[in-house]
GROMACS .gro file of C-alpha atoms in nm:
model
  294
    1MET     CA    1  -0.627  -5.320   3.132
    2SER     CA    2  -0.873  -5.075   3.332
    3THR     CA    3  -0.968  -4.977   3.677
    4SER     CA    4  -1.324  -4.852   3.756
    5PRO     CA    5  -1.578  -4.844   4.017
    6CYS     CA    6  -1.822  -5.116   4.013
    7PRO     CA    7  -2.172  -5.148   4.258
    8ARG     CA    8  -2.246  -5.483   4.410
    9PRO     CA    9  -2.304  -5.756   4.432
   10GLY     CA   10  -2.118  -5.955   4.203
   11GLU     CA   11  -1.809  -5.997   4.042
   12PRO     CA   12  -1.857  -5.988   3.679
   13GLU     CA   13  -1.738  -6.245   3.448
   14ALA     CA   14  -1.760  -6.092   3.122
   15GLY     CA   15  -1.807  -5.726   2.955
   16GLY     CA   16  -2.147  -5.607   2.970
   17PRO     CA   17  -2.446  -5.816   2.898
   18VAL     CA   18  -2.473  -6.118   2.638
   19ALA     CA   19  -2.685  -6.349   2.462
   20GLY     CA   20  -2.682  -6.710   2.462
   21PRO     CA   21  -2.422  -6.944   2.626
   22ARG     CA   22  -2.027  -6.907   2.544
   23PRO     CA   23  -1.748  -7.030   2.644
   24PRO     CA   24  -1.610  -6.865   2.883
   25VAL     CA   25  -1.344  -6.510   2.905
   26SER     CA   26  -1.204  -6.432   3.232
   27LEU     CA   27  -1.176  -6.490   3.544
   28SER     CA   28  -1.208  -6.364   3.900
   29PRO     CA   29  -1.187  -6.488   4.227
   30SER     CA   30  -1.453  -6.651   4.294
   31ARG     CA   31  -1.519  -6.871   3.956
   32ALA     CA   32  -1.142  -6.991   4.006
   33SER     CA   33  -1.246  -7.085   4.362
   34ASP     CA   34  -1.612  -7.205   4.196
   35PHE     CA   35  -1.386  -7.435   3.977
   36MET     CA   36  -1.168  -7.549   4.240
   37ARG     CA   37  -1.409  -7.685   4.424
   38CYS     CA   38  -1.631  -7.824   4.137
   39PRO     CA   39  -1.627  -7.806   3.737
   40LEU     CA   40  -1.984  -7.882   3.723
   41LEU     CA   41  -2.067  -7.603   3.994
   42TYR     CA   42  -1.837  -7.335   3.779
   43ARG     CA   43  -2.021  -7.434   3.399
   44PHE     CA   44  -2.389  -7.429   3.575
   45ARG     CA   45  -2.274  -7.032   3.726
   46VAL     CA   46  -2.068  -6.915   3.417
   47ILE     CA   47  -2.174  -7.171   3.031
   48ASP     CA   48  -2.642  -7.248   3.184
   49LYS     CA   49  -2.591  -6.910   3.420
   50LEU     CA   50  -2.840  -7.148   3.608
   51PRO     CA   51  -2.999  -6.889   3.827
   52GLU     CA   52  -2.967  -6.897   4.229
   53LYS     CA   53  -3.209  -6.867   4.535
   54PRO     CA   54  -3.051  -6.522   4.722
   55SER     CA   55  -2.945  -6.601   5.063
   56GLU     CA   56  -2.964  -6.449   5.439
   57ALA     CA   57  -2.602  -6.414   5.475
   58ALA     CA   58  -2.483  -6.384   5.132
   59THR     CA   59  -2.753  -6.042   5.085
   60ARG     CA   60  -2.664  -5.977   5.486
   61GLY     CA   61  -2.348  -5.905   5.339
   62THR     CA   62  -2.416  -5.700   5.007
   63LEU     CA   63  -2.591  -5.487   5.276
   64VAL     CA   64  -2.292  -5.527   5.520
   65HIS     CA   65  -2.018  -5.357   5.190
   66ALA     CA   66  -2.262  -5.094   5.098
   67VAL     CA   67  -2.283  -4.935   5.438
   68LEU     CA   68  -1.953  -4.966   5.487
   69GLU     CA   69  -1.884  -4.771   5.128
   70ARG     CA   70  -2.082  -4.597   5.148
   71LEU     CA   71  -1.962  -4.432   5.467
   72PHE     CA   72  -1.652  -4.286   5.367
   73ASP     CA   73  -1.899  -4.043   5.143
   74ALA     CA   74  -1.926  -3.905   5.559
   75PRO     CA   75  -1.662  -3.629   5.622
   76ALA     CA   76  -1.371  -3.829   5.814
   77ALA     CA   77  -1.499  -3.722   6.178
   78GLU     CA   78  -1.861  -3.820   6.132
   79ARG     CA   79  -1.783  -4.156   6.009
   80THR     CA   80  -1.928  -4.289   6.342
   81PRO     CA   81  -2.116  -4.638   6.442
   82PRO     CA   82  -2.438  -4.378   6.462
   83ARG     CA   83  -2.365  -4.241   6.106
   84ALA     CA   84  -2.318  -4.583   5.979
   85ARG     CA   85  -2.635  -4.756   6.163
   86GLU     CA   86  -2.813  -4.432   6.038
   87LEU     CA   87  -2.729  -4.570   5.606
   88LEU     CA   88  -2.856  -4.929   5.709
   89PRO     CA   89  -3.198  -4.830   5.554
   90GLY     CA   90  -3.184  -4.677   5.267
   91GLN     CA   91  -2.895  -4.893   5.155
   92TRP     CA   92  -3.120  -5.186   5.203
   93ALA     CA   93  -3.437  -4.992   5.013
   94ARG     CA   94  -3.145  -4.942   4.735
   95LEU     CA   95  -3.090  -5.278   4.729
   96LEU     CA   96  -3.468  -5.410   4.699
   97GLU     CA   97  -3.455  -5.198   4.408
   98GLU     CA   98  -3.157  -5.264   4.226
   99ARG     CA   99  -3.271  -5.674   4.276
  100PRO     CA  100  -3.655  -5.728   4.330
  101GLU     CA  101  -3.648  -6.108   4.427
  102LEU     CA  102  -3.433  -6.008   4.766
  103ALA     CA  103  -3.796  -5.944   4.874
  104GLU     CA  104  -3.814  -6.317   4.864
  105LEU     CA  105  -3.608  -6.332   5.154
  106PHE     CA  106  -3.932  -6.177   5.365
  107ALA     CA  107  -4.203  -6.267   5.209
  108ASP     CA  108  -4.302  -6.546   5.486
  109ASP     CA  109  -4.255  -6.276   5.773
  110PRO     CA  110  -4.551  -6.057   5.745
  111ALA     CA  111  -4.462  -5.879   6.097
  112GLY     CA  112  -4.151  -5.774   6.002
  113GLU     CA  113  -3.990  -5.987   6.284
  114LYS     CA  114  -3.712  -6.219   6.106
  115LEU     CA  115  -3.643  -5.869   5.902
  116ALA     CA  116  -3.527  -5.686   6.149
  117ARG     CA  117  -3.379  -5.986   6.347
  118TRP     CA  118  -3.133  -5.983   6.059
  119LEU     CA  119  -3.126  -5.667   6.019
  120ALA     CA  120  -2.979  -5.640   6.369
  121GLU     CA  121  -2.770  -5.898   6.315
  122ALA     CA  122  -2.629  -5.675   6.011
  123GLU     CA  123  -2.572  -5.433   6.222
  124GLY     CA  124  -2.359  -5.571   6.484
  125LEU     CA  125  -2.134  -5.663   6.199
  126VAL     CA  126  -2.125  -5.277   6.101
  127GLU     CA  127  -2.086  -5.192   6.525
  128ARG     CA  128  -1.791  -5.476   6.508
  129TRP     CA  129  -1.602  -5.327   6.227
  130PHE     CA  130  -1.521  -4.994   6.428
  131THR     CA  131  -1.324  -5.200   6.686
  132LEU     CA  132  -1.130  -5.321   6.423
  133GLU     CA  133  -1.043  -4.983   6.204
  134ASP     CA  134  -1.081  -4.650   6.268
  135PRO     CA  135  -1.291  -4.479   5.942
  136THR     CA  136  -1.152  -4.139   6.089
  137ARG     CA  137  -0.850  -4.236   6.007
  138LEU     CA  138  -0.869  -4.385   5.712
  139GLU     CA  139  -0.919  -4.197   5.362
  140PRO     CA  140  -0.903  -4.493   5.091
  141ALA     CA  141  -0.796  -4.417   4.721
  142GLU     CA  142  -1.075  -4.670   4.590
  143ARG     CA  143  -1.349  -4.812   4.710
  144GLU     CA  144  -1.572  -5.113   4.566
  145LEU     CA  145  -1.304  -5.067   4.236
  146PHE     CA  146  -1.315  -5.267   3.972
  147VAL     CA  147  -0.986  -5.431   3.846
  148GLU     CA  148  -0.917  -5.636   3.485
  149THR     CA  149  -0.583  -5.682   3.318
  150GLU     CA  150  -0.483  -5.957   3.050
  151LEU     CA  151  -0.203  -6.168   3.124
  152GLU     CA  152   0.093  -6.252   2.841
  153SER     CA  153  -0.093  -6.565   2.812
  154GLY     CA  154  -0.414  -6.425   2.644
  155LEU     CA  155  -0.589  -6.516   3.012
  156ARG     CA  156  -0.781  -6.204   3.130
  157LEU     CA  157  -0.807  -6.175   3.462
  158ARG     CA  158  -1.078  -5.938   3.672
  159GLY     CA  159  -1.308  -5.869   4.013
  160VAL     CA  160  -1.431  -5.606   4.256
  161ILE     CA  161  -1.165  -5.494   4.560
  162ASP     CA  162  -1.324  -5.389   4.813
  163ARG     CA  163  -1.088  -5.124   4.918
  164VAL     CA  164  -0.778  -5.014   4.840
  165ASP     CA  165  -0.518  -4.794   5.039
  166VAL     CA  166  -0.244  -4.583   4.948
  167ALA     CA  167   0.054  -4.412   5.166
  168PRO     CA  168   0.163  -4.125   5.111
  169THR     CA  169   0.507  -4.300   5.046
  170GLY     CA  170   0.255  -4.481   4.780
  171GLU     CA  171   0.271  -4.843   4.907
  172VAL     CA  172  -0.013  -5.031   4.841
  173ARG     CA  173  -0.251  -5.235   5.114
  174ILE     CA  174  -0.560  -5.421   4.943
  175VAL     CA  175  -0.833  -5.464   5.204
  176ASP     CA  176  -1.128  -5.698   5.185
  177TYR     CA  177  -1.396  -5.738   5.434
  178LYS     CA  178  -1.539  -6.068   5.524
  179THR     CA  179  -1.860  -6.048   5.774
  180GLY     CA  180  -1.851  -6.466   5.815
  181LYS     CA  181  -1.572  -6.589   6.071
  182ALA     CA  182  -1.179  -6.599   6.038
  183PRO     CA  183  -1.034  -7.005   5.894
  184ARG     CA  184  -0.894  -7.156   6.128
  185PRO     CA  185  -0.443  -7.148   6.053
  186GLU     CA  186  -0.451  -7.436   5.847
  187TYR     CA  187  -0.710  -7.322   5.592
  188ARG     CA  188  -0.590  -6.957   5.547
  189ASP     CA  189  -0.431  -7.074   5.253
  190GLY     CA  190  -0.767  -7.065   5.095
  191ALA     CA  191  -0.842  -6.714   5.225
  192LEU     CA  192  -0.555  -6.574   5.069
  193PHE     CA  193  -0.691  -6.703   4.690
  194GLN     CA  194  -0.899  -6.435   4.642
  195MET     CA  195  -0.631  -6.180   4.789
  196THR     CA  196  -0.324  -6.310   4.581
  197PHE     CA  197  -0.545  -6.284   4.306
  198TYR     CA  198  -0.669  -5.891   4.304
  199ALA     CA  199  -0.266  -5.866   4.449
  200LEU     CA  200  -0.158  -6.006   4.100
  201VAL     CA  201  -0.442  -5.812   3.851
  202VAL     CA  202  -0.278  -5.516   4.034
  203TRP     CA  203   0.104  -5.577   4.005
  204ARG     CA  204  -0.004  -5.658   3.594
  205LEU     CA  205  -0.171  -5.264   3.627
  206LYS     CA  206   0.000  -5.090   3.816
  207ASN     CA  207   0.324  -5.229   3.846
  208VAL     CA  208   0.306  -5.224   4.203
  209ILE     CA  209   0.357  -5.522   4.421
  210PRO     CA  210   0.064  -5.444   4.720
  211ARG     CA  211   0.241  -5.405   5.036
  212ARG     CA  212   0.006  -5.550   5.277
  213LEU     CA  213  -0.345  -5.738   5.187
  214GLN     CA  214  -0.572  -5.754   5.465
  215LEU     CA  215  -0.865  -5.928   5.540
  216VAL     CA  216  -1.100  -5.808   5.778
  217TYR     CA  217  -1.391  -6.046   5.950
  218LEU     CA  218  -1.621  -5.926   6.084
  219GLY     CA  219  -1.817  -6.187   6.209
  220SER     CA  220  -1.577  -6.344   6.476
  221GLY     CA  221  -1.355  -6.004   6.489
  222GLU     CA  222  -1.037  -6.038   6.383
  223VAL     CA  223  -0.745  -5.923   6.094
  224LEU     CA  224  -0.580  -6.155   5.872
  225THR     CA  225  -0.301  -6.006   5.689
  226TYR     CA  226  -0.028  -6.086   5.446
  227ASP     CA  227   0.267  -5.872   5.278
  228PRO     CA  228   0.337  -6.049   4.952
  229VAL     CA  229   0.629  -6.082   4.741
  230GLU     CA  230   0.740  -6.118   4.362
  231ALA     CA  231   0.761  -6.498   4.330
  232ASP     CA  232   0.383  -6.557   4.546
  233LEU     CA  233   0.254  -6.291   4.258
  234ARG     CA  234   0.449  -6.554   3.997
  235ARG     CA  235   0.294  -6.845   4.207
  236VAL     CA  236  -0.034  -6.771   4.211
  237GLU     CA  237   0.006  -6.646   3.796
  238ARG     CA  238   0.101  -7.000   3.765
  239ARG     CA  239  -0.172  -7.202   3.962
  240LEU     CA  240  -0.463  -6.949   3.756
  241LEU     CA  241  -0.306  -7.008   3.447
  242ALA     CA  242  -0.312  -7.402   3.489
  243LEU     CA  243  -0.601  -7.371   3.616
  244TRP     CA  244  -0.769  -7.175   3.325
  245GLU     CA  245  -0.625  -7.442   3.080
  246ALA     CA  246  -0.824  -7.746   3.275
  247ILE     CA  247  -1.120  -7.469   3.263
  248ALA     CA  248  -1.070  -7.465   2.836
  249HIS     CA  249  -0.989  -7.850   2.805
  250ALA     CA  250  -1.422  -7.877   3.008
  251THR     CA  251  -1.533  -7.594   2.788
  252ALA     CA  252  -1.448  -7.829   2.481
  253THR     CA  253  -1.484  -8.101   2.603
  254GLY     CA  254  -1.862  -8.116   2.818
  255ASP     CA  255  -1.667  -8.254   3.052
  256TRP     CA  256  -1.786  -8.106   3.378
  257ARG     CA  257  -1.765  -8.329   3.633
  258PRO     CA  258  -1.920  -8.299   3.997
  259ARG     CA  259  -1.715  -8.322   4.317
  260PRO     CA  260  -1.873  -8.350   4.616
  261THR     CA  261  -1.775  -8.179   4.950
  262LYS     CA  262  -1.955  -8.075   5.258
  263LEU     CA  263  -2.048  -7.781   5.078
  264CYS     CA  264  -2.302  -7.955   4.871
  265GLY     CA  265  -2.554  -7.879   5.188
  266TRP     CA  266  -2.560  -7.570   5.049
  267CYS     CA  267  -2.554  -7.598   4.680
  268ASP     CA  268  -2.890  -7.475   4.480
  269HIS     CA  269  -2.857  -7.738   4.188
  270GLN     CA  270  -2.896  -8.055   4.365
  271GLU     CA  271  -3.163  -8.153   4.133
  272ARG     CA  272  -2.920  -8.117   3.828
  273CYS     CA  273  -2.641  -8.291   3.965
  274PRO     CA  274  -2.550  -8.627   3.951
  275GLU     CA  275  -2.430  -8.681   4.301
  276PHE     CA  276  -2.775  -8.652   4.380
  277GLY     CA  277  -2.953  -8.840   4.083
  278GLY     CA  278  -2.966  -8.522   3.889
  279THR     CA  279  -2.892  -8.461   3.526
  280PRO     CA  280  -2.705  -8.141   3.406
  281PRO     CA  281  -2.889  -7.921   3.126
  282VAL     CA  282  -2.798  -8.040   2.791
  283TYR     CA  283  -2.483  -7.873   2.688
  284PRO     CA  284  -2.473  -7.531   2.527
  285LEU     CA  285  -2.152  -7.552   2.373
  286PRO     CA  286  -2.025  -7.701   2.052
  287VAL     CA  287  -1.787  -8.053   2.206
  288VAL     CA  288  -1.412  -8.106   2.044
  289PRO     CA  289  -1.491  -8.476   1.996
  290PRO     CA  290  -1.152  -8.624   2.073
  291PRO     CA  291  -0.823  -8.765   1.809
  292ARG     CA  292  -0.899  -9.112   1.622
  293SER     CA  293  -0.687  -9.311   1.834
  294GLY     CA  294  -0.453  -9.546   1.520
   0.00000   0.00000   0.00000
């Protein structure tokens, strides 16, 4: 069991680089959501490790997260909108250095107009955060925290928490920044899945149930909170165990079926998806034959 700082972007699925495909060994909120959304998408990302093109929206989110993380390096009184705006160019340069492929997003923008608009949108999201939280009154215990634990079942859970606040009384608040808009009430259970996942990991690591889970939606200027109880975390644990069993079965049999939804239009893998007339790559892992009948 461990906790340590982890840089953006992405939630690691396994520790360190690995040569060649192998069965999944852990579960993160993102990959769990992938499997629930479409098992074939999970396979493409976790087992085949197919490359995906960077998107403006996801990269903007990464940039905004980086600015909000670095803002807390400054003394409380200096955590102001002008200071946050000053951080944007440097953090964008750092991202480009770490991930040169991001330059492809603005390859057709010789005059820099598209990039300027994109940076202005990121700046607007950062400035909206100041209307939702006051960073001069916050002293996070952790930022961009990589957490990992192994359940009694052997299932390893891991992920990256945007911010952890700890009150003087010891109460824990888990905070996640979202650059999109808050979901409608009927879809909030899905939005809270990631947060209850993190709460479960913290509970198993520290034997402390977080007092509050907080989603900060910069796109719509809303804050969604939820106060979990032990029954909630036991419920999500059972759900994750069932999900892991389904993943193990698909891994062993090679049966990764696509699940078409409205989100398919944004998928990078349509040319390999049977739903769109494509053919997946040859399955790279051994397949367990079904038992003989009779």
